[in-house]
Amino acid sequence: MAITTDLLIIGSGPGGYRTAEYAAWNGLQVVIVEKGHVGGTCLNCGCIPTKILCHEAERALQGLPVEFSQVMERKEQVIGQLRKGIETLMSQPNITLVRGMAVFKDNHTVMVGEEEYQAKNIIIATGSHAKVPASIEGIGQPHVMTSTELLNIDHLPSRLCVIGAGVVGMEFASAFASMGSEVVVIEYMKECLPSLDGDIAKRLRKSLEKQGIKFFMQAGVKRIDGHQVVFDCKGKENAIEADVILVATGRAANVEGLNLEATGVSFNGKGIVVDENMQTNIPCIYAIGDVNGRQMLAHAATFQGFRAVNHILGKADKIRLDIMPAAVFTSPEAASVGWTEESCKEKGVSYVCHKGYYRANGKALAINASEGMVKLLTDDGNKVIGCHIYGAHASDMVQEITVLMNHDGTLEELQDTIHIHPTLSEILQEII
């Protein structure tokens, strides 16, 4: 006999478990199915472990001793502690955690092993996996890794080659270089972090170059011969030697094995197709987070999940999914929200650019963090439409602008808001 529930969620990453908790708070009976560890990519082989590496890298830059084996040991301790916390959260009333692979039988029915579960609504939150380009010859060797394998390495590589200068590639490059690896980054595009404001991305890259990271931009990897990476750069063939090669060329939605064909749910190369309520073409099935390919960010998954539950409940919300802050935890950090100069120019949006610099801020000088810049974009009415920062605590500072943008705030309102002295956030308040 099938087990029935109000809501079934497939996947227990930040989208899945936070959505389960929110749905339970709102009175729904929830079953959440997980085939691996709770916490998803973010906790087990993404956001959390990489932030531990970034933290230790900061200590190394400050001249403090960093023992790599202890770093990896601490990583496992933190992951274990957070897993237990999520498992406790999933054991509360109204939530049932089921271990196993979920496979669709029909629009309302999922099989987990021999057990059948039926739900009024189903949310797919299966996340994504590292995408490895099959076109690169020699990519299957053991020293050629994705971020998942590199996070489980038992030694600090002397020479690390990073293929791809997106968020994942840049965070690993920064962390391993700070801890003592010789790092080379190979990127196909003209600049690193293509989703970031170009001016900020360039300044961040220059800062990382000063730390010893070598970049080859507009370069395409042809093949990997043993420990040699062969690539074309601006029409010229080059080769470098590396002990470990990280392939950081993007991520792909986890749709394999779900038997979506049994439901008729539409999906393409980017992921499962959804509308603004995260609803698929099958009304009772929703998809949130990386699996829909919209915004591959843990916090995006969480708030998309809240939106999906609100839609199921017929409840209005004020979540602005179009205002999505993001951060890159290099050293220094970079963070952004809203329009970039490039996107404004491409879409013909009128804007004014305002800049502020860390070197003029008392707190930045006091903590020896004078390297950095803030870039604020406003429209013709002085409403803030974008913010881009590189420098210490950029991820914290951009959150203030995210709040302002959620309320259609203006530059004058920012300037009229009292800021504590001395803080880095005064850079925002002093922009004119």
Short mmCIF file of C-alpha atoms in Angstrom, two decimals:
data_model
loop_
_atom_site.label_atom_id
_atom_site.label_comp_id
_atom_site.label_asym_id
_atom_site.label_seq_id
_atom_site.Cartn_x
_atom_site.Cartn_y
_atom_site.Cartn_z
CA MET A 1 0.00 0.00 0.00
CA ALA A 2 1.29 3.42 -0.91
CA ILE A 3 2.31 5.93 1.78
CA THR A 4 0.49 9.21 1.20
CA THR A 5 1.61 12.74 2.07
CA ASP A 6 0.84 16.37 1.21
CA LEU A 7 4.26 17.15 -0.21
CA LEU A 8 7.15 14.97 -1.36
CA ILE A 9 10.57 16.56 -1.88
CA ILE A 10 13.35 14.79 -3.77
CA GLY A 11 16.75 15.92 -2.48
CA SER A 12 17.91 17.30 0.89
CA GLY A 13 20.28 20.08 -0.09
CA PRO A 14 19.64 23.68 1.08
CA GLY A 15 16.65 23.87 -1.26
CA GLY A 16 15.20 20.54 -0.10
CA TYR A 17 15.65 20.64 3.65
CA ARG A 18 14.81 24.33 4.10
CA THR A 19 11.70 23.86 1.95
CA ALA A 20 10.68 20.80 3.98
CA GLU A 21 11.03 22.81 7.20
CA TYR A 22 9.06 25.75 5.76
CA ALA A 23 6.29 23.48 4.46
CA ALA A 24 6.02 21.73 7.83
CA TRP A 25 5.78 25.11 9.60
CA ASN A 26 2.86 25.85 7.32
CA GLY A 27 1.02 22.68 8.30
CA LEU A 28 1.92 20.32 5.43
CA GLN A 29 2.88 16.69 5.92
CA VAL A 30 6.24 16.28 4.18
CA VAL A 31 8.26 13.32 2.97
CA ILE A 32 11.81 14.17 1.86
CA VAL A 33 13.84 11.57 -0.05
CA GLU A 34 17.65 11.54 -0.09
CA LYS A 35 19.87 8.97 -1.80
CA GLY A 36 23.15 10.18 -0.24
CA HIS A 37 24.20 12.39 2.63
CA VAL A 38 21.79 15.10 3.77
CA GLY A 39 22.90 18.63 2.96
CA GLY A 40 23.46 18.11 -0.75
CA THR A 41 26.41 19.42 -2.73
CA CYS A 42 26.55 22.63 -0.69
CA LEU A 43 27.33 20.94 2.61
CA ASN A 44 29.21 17.85 1.47
CA CYS A 45 31.31 18.94 -1.49
CA GLY A 46 30.59 22.60 -2.23
CA CYS A 47 29.87 25.79 -0.27
CA ILE A 48 30.78 24.70 3.26
CA PRO A 49 34.03 22.73 2.68
CA THR A 50 35.34 25.34 0.23
CA LYS A 51 34.65 28.10 2.80
CA ILE A 52 36.73 26.15 5.31
CA LEU A 53 39.59 26.13 2.79
CA CYS A 54 39.07 29.86 2.18
CA HIS A 55 39.19 30.55 5.92
CA GLU A 56 42.45 28.64 6.31
CA ALA A 57 43.83 30.42 3.25
CA GLU A 58 43.14 33.77 4.96
CA ARG A 59 45.12 32.57 7.96
CA ALA A 60 47.99 31.55 5.69
CA LEU A 61 48.01 35.00 4.07
CA GLN A 62 48.30 36.50 7.55
CA GLY A 63 51.45 34.45 8.10
CA LEU A 64 49.85 31.96 10.50
CA PRO A 65 50.86 28.28 10.24
CA VAL A 66 48.46 26.07 8.29
CA GLU A 67 48.80 22.28 8.34
CA PHE A 68 46.89 20.84 5.36
CA SER A 69 46.00 17.54 7.05
CA GLN A 70 44.47 19.46 9.96
CA VAL A 71 42.52 21.64 7.54
CA MET A 72 40.97 18.56 5.95
CA GLU A 73 40.30 17.02 9.35
CA ARG A 74 38.47 20.17 10.47
CA LYS A 75 36.49 20.12 7.21
CA GLU A 76 35.16 16.65 8.02
CA GLN A 77 34.30 17.66 11.58
CA VAL A 78 32.28 20.68 10.42
CA ILE A 79 30.48 18.68 7.73
CA GLY A 80 29.63 15.94 10.24
CA GLN A 81 28.29 18.45 12.76
CA LEU A 82 26.09 20.16 10.19
CA ARG A 83 24.79 16.84 8.83
CA LYS A 84 23.63 15.89 12.32
CA GLY A 85 21.88 19.25 12.61
CA ILE A 86 19.98 18.69 9.36
CA GLU A 87 19.04 15.14 10.34
CA THR A 88 17.65 16.50 13.61
CA LEU A 89 15.72 19.14 11.68
CA MET A 90 14.29 16.43 9.41
CA SER A 91 13.11 14.38 12.40
CA GLN A 92 10.61 17.00 13.59
CA PRO A 93 6.84 16.34 13.46
CA ASN A 94 5.31 16.57 9.96
CA ILE A 95 8.61 15.62 8.25
CA THR A 96 9.71 12.08 7.30
CA LEU A 97 13.22 11.55 5.93
CA VAL A 98 13.44 8.56 3.57
CA ARG A 99 16.78 7.17 2.42
CA GLY A 100 17.07 5.95 -1.15
CA MET A 101 16.76 6.85 -4.83
CA ALA A 102 13.45 8.40 -5.86
CA VAL A 103 12.05 7.24 -9.21
CA PHE A 104 8.82 8.62 -10.68
CA LYS A 105 6.04 6.15 -11.40
CA ASP A 106 3.54 8.83 -12.44
CA ASN A 107 2.75 12.51 -11.72
CA HIS A 108 1.80 11.86 -8.09
CA THR A 109 3.74 8.69 -7.32
CA VAL A 110 7.42 8.05 -6.54
CA MET A 111 9.09 4.72 -5.85
CA VAL A 112 11.94 4.48 -3.34
CA GLY A 113 13.17 0.94 -3.63
CA GLU A 114 10.09 -1.25 -3.15
CA GLU A 115 8.18 1.45 -1.25
CA GLU A 116 5.58 3.57 -3.02
CA TYR A 117 4.86 7.19 -2.02
CA GLN A 118 1.97 9.29 -3.27
CA ALA A 119 1.79 13.06 -2.83
CA LYS A 120 -0.55 15.89 -3.82
CA ASN A 121 2.51 17.87 -4.88
CA ILE A 122 6.14 16.97 -5.57
CA ILE A 123 9.20 19.23 -5.53
CA ILE A 124 12.34 18.11 -7.35
CA ALA A 125 15.46 19.47 -5.63
CA THR A 126 18.14 17.10 -6.89
CA GLY A 127 20.83 19.72 -7.52
CA SER A 128 23.67 19.43 -10.02
CA HIS A 129 27.01 17.77 -10.66
CA ALA A 130 30.35 18.94 -12.04
CA LYS A 131 30.33 19.06 -15.83
CA VAL A 132 33.38 17.49 -17.45
CA PRO A 133 33.99 18.27 -21.14
CA ALA A 134 34.41 15.01 -23.05
CA SER A 135 36.23 16.92 -25.81
CA ILE A 136 39.45 17.17 -23.77
CA GLU A 137 41.65 14.15 -24.45
CA GLY A 138 43.14 12.51 -21.33
CA ILE A 139 40.64 13.94 -18.90
CA GLY A 140 39.89 10.61 -17.20
CA GLN A 141 43.22 10.26 -15.36
CA PRO A 142 43.22 10.04 -11.52
CA HIS A 143 45.10 13.33 -11.02
CA VAL A 144 42.49 15.13 -13.16
CA MET A 145 39.75 16.03 -10.69
CA THR A 146 36.49 17.87 -10.24
CA SER A 147 35.88 19.98 -7.14
CA THR A 148 34.39 16.93 -5.40
CA GLU A 149 37.62 14.91 -5.63
CA LEU A 150 39.87 17.89 -4.88
CA LEU A 151 38.00 18.50 -1.62
CA ASN A 152 38.99 14.98 -0.53
CA ILE A 153 42.67 15.18 -1.52
CA ASP A 154 45.06 14.08 1.24
CA HIS A 155 47.94 16.44 0.40
CA LEU A 156 48.62 19.98 -0.77
CA PRO A 157 49.65 19.74 -4.45
CA SER A 158 52.88 21.50 -5.33
CA ARG A 159 51.52 22.52 -8.74
CA LEU A 160 47.80 22.95 -9.39
CA CYS A 161 46.32 23.72 -12.81
CA VAL A 162 42.75 25.02 -12.78
CA ILE A 163 40.75 24.74 -16.01
CA GLY A 164 38.02 27.35 -15.80
CA ALA A 165 37.94 30.75 -14.06
CA GLY A 166 34.34 30.75 -12.88
CA VAL A 167 33.37 30.87 -9.21
CA VAL A 168 34.53 27.32 -8.41
CA GLY A 169 37.83 27.65 -10.25
CA MET A 170 38.66 31.03 -8.73
CA GLU A 171 37.87 29.99 -5.15
CA PHE A 172 40.06 26.89 -5.37
CA ALA A 173 42.84 28.81 -7.13
CA SER A 174 42.85 31.47 -4.41
CA ALA A 175 42.70 29.01 -1.51
CA PHE A 176 45.39 26.61 -2.74
CA ALA A 177 47.73 29.42 -3.80
CA SER A 178 47.41 31.02 -0.35
CA MET A 179 48.29 27.70 1.29
CA GLY A 180 51.41 27.27 -0.83
CA SER A 181 50.52 25.62 -4.16
CA GLU A 182 51.87 27.01 -7.41
CA VAL A 183 48.65 27.74 -9.31
CA VAL A 184 47.94 28.30 -13.01
CA VAL A 185 44.43 29.11 -14.27
CA ILE A 186 43.38 28.49 -17.88
CA GLU A 187 40.20 30.26 -19.02
CA TYR A 188 38.49 30.22 -22.43
CA MET A 189 36.81 33.61 -21.99
CA LYS A 190 38.45 37.04 -22.19
CA GLU A 191 38.07 37.63 -18.44
CA CYS A 192 37.53 35.59 -15.31
CA LEU A 193 34.14 35.38 -13.58
CA PRO A 194 32.06 36.26 -16.67
CA SER A 195 28.88 36.73 -14.62
CA LEU A 196 30.55 39.44 -12.54
CA ASP A 197 30.93 43.11 -13.46
CA GLY A 198 33.90 43.24 -15.86
CA ASP A 199 35.70 46.03 -14.00
CA ILE A 200 35.46 44.18 -10.69
CA ALA A 201 36.51 40.86 -12.27
CA LYS A 202 39.61 42.43 -13.82
CA ARG A 203 40.66 44.12 -10.58
CA LEU A 204 40.16 40.89 -8.63
CA ARG A 205 42.24 38.93 -11.16
CA LYS A 206 45.04 41.51 -10.94
CA SER A 207 44.96 41.21 -7.15
CA LEU A 208 45.26 37.42 -7.38
CA GLU A 209 48.10 37.74 -9.89
CA LYS A 210 50.01 39.76 -7.29
CA GLN A 211 49.63 36.76 -4.97
CA GLY A 212 51.38 34.58 -7.55
CA ILE A 213 48.51 32.98 -9.49
CA LYS A 214 49.26 32.84 -13.22
CA PHE A 215 46.35 33.31 -15.65
CA PHE A 216 46.04 32.34 -19.31
CA MET A 217 42.93 34.06 -20.68
CA GLN A 218 41.28 33.33 -24.06
CA ALA A 219 42.85 29.89 -23.84
CA GLY A 220 41.36 26.52 -24.75
CA VAL A 221 42.67 23.21 -23.40
CA LYS A 222 43.35 20.70 -26.20
CA ARG A 223 44.55 17.66 -24.29
CA ILE A 224 46.16 16.37 -21.11
CA ASP A 225 49.30 14.26 -21.65
CA GLY A 226 50.08 12.69 -18.29
CA HIS A 227 50.77 15.68 -16.06
CA GLN A 228 51.12 18.09 -18.97
CA VAL A 229 48.22 20.36 -19.93
CA VAL A 230 48.38 21.43 -23.58
CA PHE A 231 46.35 24.48 -24.61
CA ASP A 232 45.99 27.15 -27.27
CA CYS A 233 46.26 30.74 -26.11
CA LYS A 234 45.55 33.48 -28.65
CA GLY A 235 46.63 31.27 -31.52
CA LYS A 236 49.76 29.89 -29.89
CA GLU A 237 50.18 26.39 -28.41
CA ASN A 238 51.40 26.26 -24.81
CA ALA A 239 51.96 23.54 -22.25
CA ILE A 240 52.36 23.49 -18.47
CA GLU A 241 53.12 20.76 -15.94
CA ALA A 242 50.85 20.15 -12.96
CA ASP A 243 50.65 17.55 -10.20
CA VAL A 244 46.88 17.98 -9.92
CA ILE A 245 44.47 19.33 -12.54
CA LEU A 246 41.10 20.73 -11.49
CA VAL A 247 38.35 20.77 -14.12
CA ALA A 248 36.02 23.62 -13.13
CA THR A 249 34.02 24.09 -16.32
CA GLY A 250 30.52 24.44 -14.91
CA ARG A 251 27.78 22.22 -13.56
CA ALA A 252 24.88 20.22 -15.04
CA ALA A 253 21.42 19.49 -13.62
CA ASN A 254 20.81 16.12 -11.92
CA VAL A 255 17.90 14.70 -13.91
CA GLU A 256 19.31 11.25 -14.64
CA GLY A 257 17.57 8.30 -13.03
CA LEU A 258 14.42 10.16 -11.97
CA ASN A 259 12.39 8.65 -14.84
CA LEU A 260 10.93 12.07 -15.68
CA GLU A 261 9.55 10.47 -18.84
CA ALA A 262 6.84 8.89 -16.70
CA THR A 263 5.55 12.36 -15.83
CA GLY A 264 5.87 14.35 -19.04
CA VAL A 265 7.86 17.07 -17.23
CA SER A 266 9.72 19.26 -19.73
CA PHE A 267 13.50 19.58 -19.42
CA ASN A 268 16.37 20.63 -21.67
CA GLY A 269 20.16 20.95 -21.57
CA LYS A 270 19.97 23.56 -18.82
CA GLY A 271 17.60 21.63 -16.56
CA ILE A 272 13.92 21.25 -15.75
CA VAL A 273 11.79 24.04 -17.23
CA VAL A 274 9.80 26.02 -14.64
CA ASP A 275 7.82 29.26 -14.43
CA GLU A 276 8.19 32.06 -11.85
CA ASN A 277 6.48 29.88 -9.22
CA MET A 278 8.94 27.02 -9.89
CA GLN A 279 6.05 25.03 -11.35
CA THR A 280 6.75 22.71 -14.26
CA ASN A 281 4.38 22.05 -17.17
CA ILE A 282 2.83 19.39 -14.91
CA PRO A 283 0.93 21.49 -12.30
CA CYS A 284 1.58 19.22 -9.31
CA ILE A 285 5.34 19.01 -9.92
CA TYR A 286 7.83 21.79 -9.09
CA ALA A 287 11.62 22.03 -9.50
CA ILE A 288 13.92 24.24 -7.41
CA GLY A 289 17.61 25.02 -7.26
CA ASP A 290 20.36 23.85 -9.58
CA VAL A 291 18.12 21.26 -11.23
CA ASN A 292 16.13 24.01 -12.98
CA GLY A 293 19.32 25.74 -14.14
CA ARG A 294 18.05 29.24 -13.40
CA GLN A 295 20.53 30.38 -10.74
CA MET A 296 22.97 27.82 -9.41
CA LEU A 297 23.23 29.21 -5.89
CA ALA A 298 22.32 27.53 -2.60
CA HIS A 299 20.32 30.52 -1.38
CA ALA A 300 18.48 30.68 -4.71
CA ALA A 301 17.39 27.06 -4.16
CA THR A 302 16.12 27.90 -0.67
CA PHE A 303 14.03 30.87 -1.72
CA GLN A 304 12.74 29.15 -4.85
CA GLY A 305 11.55 26.43 -2.47
CA PHE A 306 9.72 28.98 -0.33
CA ARG A 307 8.08 30.35 -3.48
CA ALA A 308 6.99 26.87 -4.58
CA VAL A 309 5.41 26.10 -1.18
CA ASN A 310 3.70 29.49 -1.14
CA HIS A 311 2.23 28.76 -4.56
CA ILE A 312 1.00 25.36 -3.38
CA LEU A 313 -0.64 27.02 -0.37
CA GLY A 314 -2.09 29.90 -2.41
CA LYS A 315 -0.07 32.29 -0.28
CA ALA A 316 1.34 35.58 -1.62
CA ASP A 317 4.94 36.58 -0.82
CA LYS A 318 7.33 39.45 -1.47
CA ILE A 319 10.33 37.34 -2.44
CA ARG A 320 12.27 39.11 -5.22
CA LEU A 321 13.90 36.27 -7.15
CA ASP A 322 15.10 38.87 -9.68
CA ILE A 323 17.31 40.44 -6.99
CA MET A 324 19.77 37.65 -6.22
CA PRO A 325 23.04 38.50 -4.43
CA ALA A 326 26.08 36.33 -5.09
CA ALA A 327 29.62 36.14 -3.77
CA VAL A 328 33.00 34.70 -4.70
CA PHE A 329 35.05 33.75 -1.65
CA THR A 330 38.48 34.43 -3.04
CA SER A 331 40.96 36.54 -1.12
CA PRO A 332 39.94 39.32 -1.41
CA GLU A 333 36.24 38.51 -1.83
CA ALA A 334 33.96 39.71 -4.59
CA ALA A 335 30.19 40.10 -4.41
CA SER A 336 27.41 41.45 -6.57
CA VAL A 337 23.69 42.05 -6.88
CA GLY A 338 21.57 43.42 -9.70
CA TRP A 339 22.58 44.94 -13.03
CA THR A 340 26.17 45.16 -14.25
CA GLU A 341 27.44 47.86 -16.58
CA GLU A 342 27.71 45.24 -19.32
CA SER A 343 24.10 44.06 -18.89
CA CYS A 344 22.85 47.69 -18.84
CA LYS A 345 24.64 48.44 -22.11
CA GLU A 346 23.43 45.19 -23.70
CA LYS A 347 19.77 45.87 -22.77
CA GLY A 348 19.89 49.62 -23.40
CA VAL A 349 19.23 50.45 -19.74
CA SER A 350 20.18 53.99 -18.76
CA TYR A 351 22.45 54.11 -15.67
CA VAL A 352 24.92 56.15 -13.65
CA CYS A 353 28.02 54.54 -12.12
CA HIS A 354 29.25 55.58 -8.67
CA LYS A 355 32.50 54.32 -7.12
CA GLY A 356 34.07 54.14 -3.69
CA TYR A 357 37.46 52.78 -2.62
CA TYR A 358 38.65 50.83 0.40
CA ARG A 359 41.89 52.83 0.52
CA ALA A 360 39.92 55.89 1.71
CA ASN A 361 38.19 54.01 4.54
CA GLY A 362 39.54 54.11 8.10
CA LYS A 363 38.48 50.57 9.04
CA ALA A 364 40.01 49.13 5.85
CA LEU A 365 43.35 50.77 6.62
CA ALA A 366 43.15 49.72 10.28
CA ILE A 367 42.70 46.04 9.40
CA ASN A 368 45.23 46.17 6.53
CA ALA A 369 42.57 45.57 3.88
CA SER A 370 42.94 48.65 1.67
CA GLU A 371 42.70 46.66 -1.58
CA GLY A 372 39.14 46.95 -2.86
CA MET A 373 36.45 48.91 -4.65
CA VAL A 374 32.69 49.42 -4.51
CA LYS A 375 30.71 50.10 -7.66
CA LEU A 376 27.09 51.24 -7.36
CA LEU A 377 24.72 51.62 -10.32
CA THR A 378 21.61 53.85 -10.24
CA ASP A 379 18.93 54.54 -12.82
CA ASP A 380 17.75 57.95 -14.05
CA GLY A 381 15.70 58.42 -10.87
CA ASN A 382 18.70 57.56 -8.64
CA LYS A 383 17.15 54.19 -7.68
CA VAL A 384 19.88 51.66 -6.92
CA ILE A 385 19.84 48.92 -9.57
CA GLY A 386 23.17 47.17 -8.98
CA CYS A 387 26.16 46.85 -6.68
CA HIS A 388 29.53 45.19 -7.27
CA ILE A 389 32.30 44.96 -4.70
CA TYR A 390 35.72 43.41 -4.40
CA GLY A 391 37.56 43.60 -1.11
CA ALA A 392 37.32 42.41 2.49
CA HIS A 393 33.82 41.39 3.61
CA ALA A 394 32.31 42.14 0.18
CA SER A 395 29.69 39.42 0.73
CA ASP A 396 28.50 41.10 3.94
CA MET A 397 28.44 44.59 2.44
CA VAL A 398 26.45 43.67 -0.65
CA GLN A 399 23.65 42.34 1.55
CA GLU A 400 22.84 45.90 2.67
CA ILE A 401 22.33 46.93 -0.95
CA THR A 402 20.21 43.83 -1.57
CA VAL A 403 17.81 44.97 1.16
CA LEU A 404 17.77 48.48 -0.28
CA MET A 405 17.00 47.15 -3.78
CA ASN A 406 14.21 44.93 -2.46
CA HIS A 407 12.49 48.14 -1.35
CA ASP A 408 13.35 50.12 -4.52
CA GLY A 409 15.67 52.32 -2.46
CA THR A 410 17.58 55.31 -3.81
CA LEU A 411 21.12 56.57 -3.44
CA GLU A 412 19.81 59.44 -1.27
CA GLU A 413 18.16 56.96 1.11
CA LEU A 414 21.45 55.09 1.40
CA GLN A 415 23.32 58.32 2.10
CA ASP A 416 20.76 59.32 4.75
CA THR A 417 21.10 56.03 6.63
CA ILE A 418 23.41 56.26 9.64
CA HIS A 419 26.31 53.80 9.47
CA ILE A 420 28.51 52.78 12.40
CA HIS A 421 32.00 54.29 12.48
CA PRO A 422 34.48 52.83 11.84
CA THR A 423 33.14 50.14 9.48
CA LEU A 424 33.74 49.08 5.91
CA SER A 425 30.07 49.74 5.16
CA GLU A 426 30.77 53.47 5.41
CA ILE A 427 32.22 53.13 1.90
CA LEU A 428 28.64 52.56 0.71
CA GLN A 429 27.21 55.51 2.65
CA GLU A 430 29.88 57.91 1.39
CA ILE A 431 29.41 57.15 -2.32
CA ILE A 432 28.16 60.20 -4.23
#
